[in-house]
Short mmCIF file of C-alpha atoms in Angstrom, two decimals:
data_model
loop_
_atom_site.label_atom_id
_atom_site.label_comp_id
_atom_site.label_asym_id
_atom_site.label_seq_id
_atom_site.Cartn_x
_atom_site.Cartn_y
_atom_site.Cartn_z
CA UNK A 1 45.77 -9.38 8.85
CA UNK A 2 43.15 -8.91 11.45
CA UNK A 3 43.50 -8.39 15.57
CA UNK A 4 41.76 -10.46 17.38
CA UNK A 5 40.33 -8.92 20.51
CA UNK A 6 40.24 -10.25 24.22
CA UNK A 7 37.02 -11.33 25.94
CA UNK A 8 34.38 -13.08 25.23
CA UNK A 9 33.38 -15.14 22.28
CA UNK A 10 31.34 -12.99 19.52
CA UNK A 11 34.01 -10.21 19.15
CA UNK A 12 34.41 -9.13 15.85
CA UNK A 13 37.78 -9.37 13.71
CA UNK A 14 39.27 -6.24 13.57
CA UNK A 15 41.80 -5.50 10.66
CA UNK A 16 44.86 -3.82 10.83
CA UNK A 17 44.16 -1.68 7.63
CA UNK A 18 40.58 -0.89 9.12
CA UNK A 19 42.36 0.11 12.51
CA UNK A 20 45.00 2.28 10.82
CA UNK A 21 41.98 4.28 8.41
CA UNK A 22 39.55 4.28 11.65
CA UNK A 23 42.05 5.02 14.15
CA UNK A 24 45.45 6.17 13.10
CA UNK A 25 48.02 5.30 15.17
CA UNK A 26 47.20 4.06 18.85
CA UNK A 27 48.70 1.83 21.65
CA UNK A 28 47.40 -1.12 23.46
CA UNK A 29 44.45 -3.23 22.43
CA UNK A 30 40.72 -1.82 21.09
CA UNK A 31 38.20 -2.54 23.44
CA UNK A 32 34.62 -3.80 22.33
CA UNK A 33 31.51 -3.65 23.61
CA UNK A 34 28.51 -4.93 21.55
CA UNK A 35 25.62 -3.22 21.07
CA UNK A 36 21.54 -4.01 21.16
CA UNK A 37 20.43 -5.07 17.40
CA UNK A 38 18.30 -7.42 16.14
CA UNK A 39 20.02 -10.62 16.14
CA UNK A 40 17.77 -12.47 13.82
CA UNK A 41 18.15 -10.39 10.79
CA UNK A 42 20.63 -12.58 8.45
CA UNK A 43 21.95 -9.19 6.98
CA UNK A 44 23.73 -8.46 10.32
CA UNK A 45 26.99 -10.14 11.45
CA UNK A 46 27.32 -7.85 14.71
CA UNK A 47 27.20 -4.33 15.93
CA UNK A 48 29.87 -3.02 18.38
CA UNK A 49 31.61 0.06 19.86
CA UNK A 50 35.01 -0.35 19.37
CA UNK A 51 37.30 2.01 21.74
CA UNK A 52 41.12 2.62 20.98
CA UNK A 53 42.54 6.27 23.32
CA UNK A 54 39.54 8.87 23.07
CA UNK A 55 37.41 7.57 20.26
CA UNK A 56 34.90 4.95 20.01
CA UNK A 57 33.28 4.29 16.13
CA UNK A 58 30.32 1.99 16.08
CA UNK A 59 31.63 -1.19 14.09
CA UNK A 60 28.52 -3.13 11.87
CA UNK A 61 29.52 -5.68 9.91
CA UNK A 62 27.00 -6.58 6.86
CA UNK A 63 27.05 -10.45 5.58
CA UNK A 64 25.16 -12.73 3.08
CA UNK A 65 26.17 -15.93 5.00
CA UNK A 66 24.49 -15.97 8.06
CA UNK A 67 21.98 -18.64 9.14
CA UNK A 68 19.20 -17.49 10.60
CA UNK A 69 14.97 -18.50 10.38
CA UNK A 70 13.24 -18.31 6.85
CA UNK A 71 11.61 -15.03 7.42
CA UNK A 72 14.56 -12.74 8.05
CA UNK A 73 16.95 -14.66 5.65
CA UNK A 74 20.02 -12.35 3.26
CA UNK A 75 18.64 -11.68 -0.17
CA UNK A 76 20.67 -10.86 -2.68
CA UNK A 77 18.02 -9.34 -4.77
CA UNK A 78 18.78 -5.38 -4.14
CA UNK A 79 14.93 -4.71 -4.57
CA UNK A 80 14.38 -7.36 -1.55
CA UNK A 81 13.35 -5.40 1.84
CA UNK A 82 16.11 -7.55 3.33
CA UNK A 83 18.85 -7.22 0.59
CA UNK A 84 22.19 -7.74 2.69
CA UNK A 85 24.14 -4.34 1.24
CA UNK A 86 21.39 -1.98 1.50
CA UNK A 87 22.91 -0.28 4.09
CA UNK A 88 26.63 -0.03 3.08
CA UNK A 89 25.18 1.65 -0.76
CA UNK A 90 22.62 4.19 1.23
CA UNK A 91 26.08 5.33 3.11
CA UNK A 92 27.97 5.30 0.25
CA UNK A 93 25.33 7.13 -1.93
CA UNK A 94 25.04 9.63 0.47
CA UNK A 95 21.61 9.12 1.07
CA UNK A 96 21.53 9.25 4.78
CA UNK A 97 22.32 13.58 5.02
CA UNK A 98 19.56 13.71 2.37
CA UNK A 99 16.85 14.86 5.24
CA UNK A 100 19.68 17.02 7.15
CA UNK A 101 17.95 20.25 6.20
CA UNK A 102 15.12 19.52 7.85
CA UNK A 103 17.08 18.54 11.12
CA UNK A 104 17.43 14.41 10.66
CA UNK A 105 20.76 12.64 9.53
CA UNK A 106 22.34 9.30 9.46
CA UNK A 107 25.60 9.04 11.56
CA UNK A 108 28.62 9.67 9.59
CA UNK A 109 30.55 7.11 7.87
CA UNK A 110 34.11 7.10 8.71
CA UNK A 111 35.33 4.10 6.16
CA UNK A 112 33.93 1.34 4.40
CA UNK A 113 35.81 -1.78 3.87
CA UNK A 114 35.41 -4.90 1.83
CA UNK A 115 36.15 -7.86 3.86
CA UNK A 116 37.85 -11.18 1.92
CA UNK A 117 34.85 -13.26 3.24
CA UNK A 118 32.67 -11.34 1.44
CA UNK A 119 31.29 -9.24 4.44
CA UNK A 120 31.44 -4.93 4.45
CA UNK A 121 32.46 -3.53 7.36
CA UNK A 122 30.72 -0.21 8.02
CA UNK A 123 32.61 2.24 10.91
CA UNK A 124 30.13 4.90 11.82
CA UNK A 125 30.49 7.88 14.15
CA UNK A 126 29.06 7.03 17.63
CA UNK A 127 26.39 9.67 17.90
CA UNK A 128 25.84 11.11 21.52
CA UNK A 129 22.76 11.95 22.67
CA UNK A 130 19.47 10.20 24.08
CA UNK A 131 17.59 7.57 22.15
CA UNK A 132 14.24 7.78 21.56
CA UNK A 133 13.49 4.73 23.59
CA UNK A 134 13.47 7.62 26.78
CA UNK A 135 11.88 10.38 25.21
CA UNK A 136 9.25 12.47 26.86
CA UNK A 137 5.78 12.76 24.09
CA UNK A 138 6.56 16.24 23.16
CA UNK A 139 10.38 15.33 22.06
CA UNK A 140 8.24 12.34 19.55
CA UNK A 141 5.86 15.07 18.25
CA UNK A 142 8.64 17.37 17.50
CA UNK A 143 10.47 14.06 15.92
CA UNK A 144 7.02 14.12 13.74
CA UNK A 145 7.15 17.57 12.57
CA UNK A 146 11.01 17.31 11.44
CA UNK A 147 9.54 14.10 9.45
CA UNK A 148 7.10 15.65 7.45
CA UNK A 149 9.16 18.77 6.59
CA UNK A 150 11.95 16.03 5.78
CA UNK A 151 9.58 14.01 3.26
CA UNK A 152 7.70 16.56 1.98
CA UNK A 153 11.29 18.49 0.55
CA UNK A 154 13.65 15.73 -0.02
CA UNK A 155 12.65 14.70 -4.43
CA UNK A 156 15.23 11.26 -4.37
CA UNK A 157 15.75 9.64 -7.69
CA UNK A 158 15.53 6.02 -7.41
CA UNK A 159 18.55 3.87 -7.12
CA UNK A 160 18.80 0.08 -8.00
CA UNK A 161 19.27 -0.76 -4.40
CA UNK A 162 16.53 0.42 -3.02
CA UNK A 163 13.82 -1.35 -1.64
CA UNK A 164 10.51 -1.72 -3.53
CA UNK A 165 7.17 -3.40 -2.27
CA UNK A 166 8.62 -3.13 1.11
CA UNK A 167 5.70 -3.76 3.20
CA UNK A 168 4.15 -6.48 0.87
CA UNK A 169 7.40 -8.49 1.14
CA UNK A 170 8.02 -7.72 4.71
CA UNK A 171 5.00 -9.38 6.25
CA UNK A 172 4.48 -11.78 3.64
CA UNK A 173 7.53 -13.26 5.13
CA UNK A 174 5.92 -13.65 8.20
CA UNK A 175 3.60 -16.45 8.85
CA UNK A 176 4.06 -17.77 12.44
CA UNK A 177 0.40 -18.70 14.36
CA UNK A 178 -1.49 -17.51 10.96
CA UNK A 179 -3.98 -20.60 11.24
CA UNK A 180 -5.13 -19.43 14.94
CA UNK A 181 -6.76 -16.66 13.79
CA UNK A 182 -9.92 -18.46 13.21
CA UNK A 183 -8.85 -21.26 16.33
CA UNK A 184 -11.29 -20.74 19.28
CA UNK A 185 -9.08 -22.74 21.33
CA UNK A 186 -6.15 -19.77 20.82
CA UNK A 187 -8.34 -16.95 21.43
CA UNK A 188 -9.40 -18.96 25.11
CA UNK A 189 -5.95 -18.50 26.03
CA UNK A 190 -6.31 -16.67 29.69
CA UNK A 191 -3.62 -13.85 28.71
CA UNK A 192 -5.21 -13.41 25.23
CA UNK A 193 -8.82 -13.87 26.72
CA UNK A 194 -8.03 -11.69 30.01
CA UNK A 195 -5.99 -8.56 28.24
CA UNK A 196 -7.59 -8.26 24.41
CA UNK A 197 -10.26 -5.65 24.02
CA UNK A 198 -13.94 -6.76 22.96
CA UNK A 199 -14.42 -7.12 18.97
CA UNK A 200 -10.38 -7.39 18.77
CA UNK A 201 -10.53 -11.00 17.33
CA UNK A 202 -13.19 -9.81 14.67
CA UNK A 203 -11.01 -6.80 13.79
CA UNK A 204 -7.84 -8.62 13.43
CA UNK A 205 -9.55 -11.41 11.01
CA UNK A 206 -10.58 -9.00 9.17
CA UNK A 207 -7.51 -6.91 8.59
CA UNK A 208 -5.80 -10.29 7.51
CA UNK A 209 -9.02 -10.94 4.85
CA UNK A 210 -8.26 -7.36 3.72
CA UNK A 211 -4.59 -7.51 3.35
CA UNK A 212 -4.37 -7.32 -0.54
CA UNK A 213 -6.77 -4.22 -0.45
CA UNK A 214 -4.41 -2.50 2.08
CA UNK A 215 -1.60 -3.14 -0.04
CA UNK A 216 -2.62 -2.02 -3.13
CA UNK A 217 -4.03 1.22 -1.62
CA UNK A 218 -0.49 1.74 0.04
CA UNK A 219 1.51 0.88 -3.31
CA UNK A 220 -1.39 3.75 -5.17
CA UNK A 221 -0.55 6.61 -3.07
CA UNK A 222 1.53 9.43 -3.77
CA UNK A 223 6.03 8.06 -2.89
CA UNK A 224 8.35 9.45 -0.51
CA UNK A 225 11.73 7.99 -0.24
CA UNK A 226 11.27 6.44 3.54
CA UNK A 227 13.24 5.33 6.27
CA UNK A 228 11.10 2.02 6.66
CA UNK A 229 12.24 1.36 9.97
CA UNK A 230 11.86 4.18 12.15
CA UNK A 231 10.83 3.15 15.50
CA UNK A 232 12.33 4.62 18.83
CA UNK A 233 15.17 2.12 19.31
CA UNK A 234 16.47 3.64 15.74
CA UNK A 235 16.51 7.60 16.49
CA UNK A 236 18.73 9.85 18.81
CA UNK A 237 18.67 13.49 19.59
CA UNK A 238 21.64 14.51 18.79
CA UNK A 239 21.61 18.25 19.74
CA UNK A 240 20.56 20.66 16.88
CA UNK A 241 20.26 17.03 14.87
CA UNK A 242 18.31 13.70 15.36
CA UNK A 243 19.90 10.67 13.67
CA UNK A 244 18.22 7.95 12.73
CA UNK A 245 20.33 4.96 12.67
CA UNK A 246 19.90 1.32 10.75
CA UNK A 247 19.19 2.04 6.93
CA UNK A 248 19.03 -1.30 6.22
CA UNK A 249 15.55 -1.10 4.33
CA UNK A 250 15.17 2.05 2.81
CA UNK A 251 13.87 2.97 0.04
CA UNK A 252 10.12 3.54 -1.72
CA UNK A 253 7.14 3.76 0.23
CA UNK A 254 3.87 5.70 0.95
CA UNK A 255 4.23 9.34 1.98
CA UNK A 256 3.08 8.54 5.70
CA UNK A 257 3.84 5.42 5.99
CA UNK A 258 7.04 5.99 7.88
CA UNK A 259 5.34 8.14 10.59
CA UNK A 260 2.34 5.02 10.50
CA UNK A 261 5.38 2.90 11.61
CA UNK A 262 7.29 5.29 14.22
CA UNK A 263 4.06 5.89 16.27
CA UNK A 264 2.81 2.21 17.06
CA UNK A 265 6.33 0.93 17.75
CA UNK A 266 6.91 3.51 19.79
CA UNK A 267 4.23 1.69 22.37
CA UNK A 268 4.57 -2.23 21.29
CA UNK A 269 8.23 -2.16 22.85
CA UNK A 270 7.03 -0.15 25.95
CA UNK A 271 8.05 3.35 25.16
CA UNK A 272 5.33 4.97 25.60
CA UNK A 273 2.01 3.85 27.89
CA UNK A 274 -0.55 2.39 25.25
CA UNK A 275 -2.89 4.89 27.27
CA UNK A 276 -1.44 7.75 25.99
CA UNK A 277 -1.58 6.80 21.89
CA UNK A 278 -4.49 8.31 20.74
CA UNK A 279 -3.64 11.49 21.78
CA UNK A 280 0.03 10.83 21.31
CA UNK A 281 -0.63 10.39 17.69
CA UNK A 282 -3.32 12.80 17.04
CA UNK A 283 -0.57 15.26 18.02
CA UNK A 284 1.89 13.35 16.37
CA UNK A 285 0.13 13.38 12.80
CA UNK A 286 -0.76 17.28 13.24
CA UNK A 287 2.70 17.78 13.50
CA UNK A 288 4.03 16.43 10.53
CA UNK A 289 1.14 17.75 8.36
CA UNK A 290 2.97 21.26 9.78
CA UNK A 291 6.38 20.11 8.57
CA UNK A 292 4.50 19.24 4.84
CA UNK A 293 3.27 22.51 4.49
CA UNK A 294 6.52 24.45 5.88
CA UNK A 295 8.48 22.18 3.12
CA UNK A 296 6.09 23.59 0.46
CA UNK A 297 3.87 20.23 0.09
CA UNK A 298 0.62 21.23 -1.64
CA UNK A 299 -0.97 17.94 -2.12
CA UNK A 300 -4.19 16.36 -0.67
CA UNK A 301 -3.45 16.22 2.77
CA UNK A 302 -6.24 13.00 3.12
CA UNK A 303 -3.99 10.49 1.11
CA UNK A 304 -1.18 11.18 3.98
CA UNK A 305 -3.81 10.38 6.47
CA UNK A 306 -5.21 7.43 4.18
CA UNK A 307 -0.56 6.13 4.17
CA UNK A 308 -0.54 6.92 7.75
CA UNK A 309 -4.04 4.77 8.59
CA UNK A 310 -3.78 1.92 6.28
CA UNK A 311 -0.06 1.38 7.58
CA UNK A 312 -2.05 -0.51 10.07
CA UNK A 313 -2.01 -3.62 7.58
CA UNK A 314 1.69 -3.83 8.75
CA UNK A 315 1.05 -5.16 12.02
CA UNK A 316 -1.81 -7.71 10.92
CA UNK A 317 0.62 -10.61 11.64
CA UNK A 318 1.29 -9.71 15.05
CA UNK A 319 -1.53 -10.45 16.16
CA UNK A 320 -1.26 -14.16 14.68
CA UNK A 321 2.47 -14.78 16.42
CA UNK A 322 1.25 -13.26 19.59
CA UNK A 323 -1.73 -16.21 19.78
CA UNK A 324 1.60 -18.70 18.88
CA UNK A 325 3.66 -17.44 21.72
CA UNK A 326 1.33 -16.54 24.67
CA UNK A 327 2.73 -18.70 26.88
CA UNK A 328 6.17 -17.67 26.17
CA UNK A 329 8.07 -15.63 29.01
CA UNK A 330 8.49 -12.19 27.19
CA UNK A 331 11.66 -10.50 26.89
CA UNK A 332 12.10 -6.66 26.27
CA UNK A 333 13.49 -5.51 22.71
CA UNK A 334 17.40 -6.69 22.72
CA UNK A 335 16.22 -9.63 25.47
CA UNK A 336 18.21 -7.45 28.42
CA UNK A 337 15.05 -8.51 31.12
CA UNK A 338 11.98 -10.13 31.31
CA UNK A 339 8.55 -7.99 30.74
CA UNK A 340 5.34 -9.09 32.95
CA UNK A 341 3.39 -10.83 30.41
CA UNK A 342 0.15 -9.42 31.42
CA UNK A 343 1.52 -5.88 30.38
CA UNK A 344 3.02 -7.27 27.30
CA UNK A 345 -0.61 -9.07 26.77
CA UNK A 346 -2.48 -6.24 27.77
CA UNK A 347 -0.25 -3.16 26.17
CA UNK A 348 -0.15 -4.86 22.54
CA UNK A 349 -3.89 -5.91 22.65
CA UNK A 350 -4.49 -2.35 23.25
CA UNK A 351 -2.22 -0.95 20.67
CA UNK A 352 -3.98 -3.35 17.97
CA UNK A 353 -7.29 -1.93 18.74
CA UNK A 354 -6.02 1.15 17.75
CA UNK A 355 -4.89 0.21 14.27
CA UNK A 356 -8.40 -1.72 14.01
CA UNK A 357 -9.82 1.79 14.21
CA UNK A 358 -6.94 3.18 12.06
CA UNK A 359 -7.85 0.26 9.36
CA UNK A 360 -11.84 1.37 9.75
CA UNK A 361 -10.73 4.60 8.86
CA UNK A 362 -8.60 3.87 5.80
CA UNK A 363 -11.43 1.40 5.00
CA UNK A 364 -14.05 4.93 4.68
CA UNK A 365 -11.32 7.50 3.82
CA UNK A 366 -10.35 5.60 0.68
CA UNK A 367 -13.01 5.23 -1.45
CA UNK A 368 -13.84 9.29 -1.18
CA UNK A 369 -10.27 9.59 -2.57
CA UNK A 370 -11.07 7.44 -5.56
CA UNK A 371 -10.06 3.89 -4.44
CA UNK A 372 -12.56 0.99 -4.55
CA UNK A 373 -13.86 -0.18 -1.28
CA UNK A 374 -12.85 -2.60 0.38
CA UNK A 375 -14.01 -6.43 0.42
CA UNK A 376 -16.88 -6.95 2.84
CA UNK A 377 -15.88 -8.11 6.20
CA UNK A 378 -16.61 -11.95 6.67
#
């Protein structure tokens, strides 16, 4: 049987049985609040926090049937980045304490529950503490340091559900605006003309030619088992602990590449100044090379910085959708308020100047560790 809650439409179907192994015994109806996700991933039904007395789990409900665009569709494939019960087998494997010597942890999991729809219901503890998304720099560099000691400890044997080829899958799904690259007429648009840097169009076409060679150098270097979505809006300090929430896409990736992820996103949603990332992440990436060699990591040091700089490739579609959608009004990440499009314009444009010299970089650094160059720019 389930309990259907009061309010508005949206709330989730709460089963007794869940209620009873979540809860125990309690009066009166759970209340339910839902909580910022990303709403066009088809793997995710919902994600609330459901209170009943003096205790409020997080409720997120996984599913395989909901319709959403092309490019963040369910897969059923459990090597797929987007395969739909990732999340509830990194739980159940036990996967998400893996790092907790090193100071990061996934919530707990209070139950798991098979729904007759075919959805799993995952109840997680609702972790106190202050997200990311308001951290000072020096709280993000010490986030970097607890990564690298993480990574460079934690030896994970695969599993059949995790992800492989995650970043050639992930933005291979993404195509929106990819024919303006090379349109004059979208690169005279006054935001994109007013707010991009000098040389950014000629960087960005060229990142795109290079894709495949970014790739392959990624998929060469030395494995880690990674987050593969660590961004601010994912990680609280929790006291003595910072949890990183949403395993939805873990599995095999570079050793840096995570940390290549965390430090841009931590400026594209407006976290941190755009003004501040170079030094941000200079201090950033010293930091976690620390945490390596306090974990007892002995390798070459240069194919961390080679993960970390040809990461950039992730982002080379970015640039593409934000030609597509210049005039759109912008929203802020969970669409809570509207964000001056001249700072969104000029913030980003900045931001992907960055990874064009990150890209240059992996584009030198490589082929001194032994990979071929990379194709002459057009």
């Amino acid at each position: 049987m389930t309990t259907p809650l009061p309010g508005a439409p949206g709330s989730p179907a709460l089963p007794r049985g869940e209620l009873r192994a979540v809860f125990g015994e309690f009066t009166g109806p759970p209340e339910c609040t839902p909580l910022v996700h990303n709403p066009r991933n088809g793997v995710t039904a919902g994600v609330w926090r459901v209170r009943a007395g003096d205790r409020s789990p997080v409720l997120k409900v996984l599913t395989r049937s909901k319709r959403t665009k092309a490019g963040w569709a369910a897969s059923a494939d459990p090597r797929h980045w987007n395969y739909w019960r990732r999340e509830a087998e990194v739980y159940a494997s036990g996967l998400t304490g893996v790092w907790r010597s090193s100071g990061l942890r996934g919530p707990r999991l209070l139950t798991a529950a098979e729904r007759p729809g075919g959805d799993v219901a995952l109840w997680l503890e609702d972790v106190p503490g202050e997200p990311a998304t308001g951290w000072p720099l020096d709280r993000h560099i010490e986030h970097a340091r607890r990564l690298g000691a993480a990574q460079g400890a934690a030896c994970v044997a695969d599993r059949p559900w995790l992800s492989r080829r995650f970043l050639r899958d992930y933005i291979g799904a993404k195509t929106l605006g990819e024919e303006l690259l090379d349109s004059d007429e979208a690169w005279q648009q006054p935001l994109v003309r007013d707010h991009f840097p000098p040389g950014l169009r000629r960087d960005m076409v060229r990142l795109r030619h290079d894709r495949e060679w970014f790739l392959r150098v990624l998929e060469a270097l030395p494995r880690a088992f990674c987050h593969l979505d660590l961004w601010p809006a994912n990680v609280i300090d929790a006291g003595p602990d910072t949890v990183l929430l949403d395993w939805a896409f873990a599995g095999d990736g570079a050793l840096g590449e995570d940390l290549g992820n965390y430090l841009p996103d931590s400026v594209f949603d407006l976290f941190v100044p755009a003004a501040r990332l170079p030094r941000y992440a200079a201090a950033a990436y010293d930091a976690c090379l620390h945490g390596l060699r306090d974990s007892g990591h002995s390798g070459d040091e240069r194919l961390v910085r080679l993960a970390v700089c040809a990461s950039a490739v992730k982002y080379d579609w970015l640039t593409a959708q934000m030609l597509a959608r210049a005039g759109e009004e912008q929203l802020d990440y969970g669409g809570g308020r509207t964000v001056s499009a001249e700072l969104h314009c000029r913030e980003r444009g900045l931001v992907l100047a960055f990874l064009a010299d990150r890209a240059r970089e992996a584009r030198t650094l490589a082929p001194l560790l032994g990979f071929p160059e990379a194709p002459s720019g057009r």
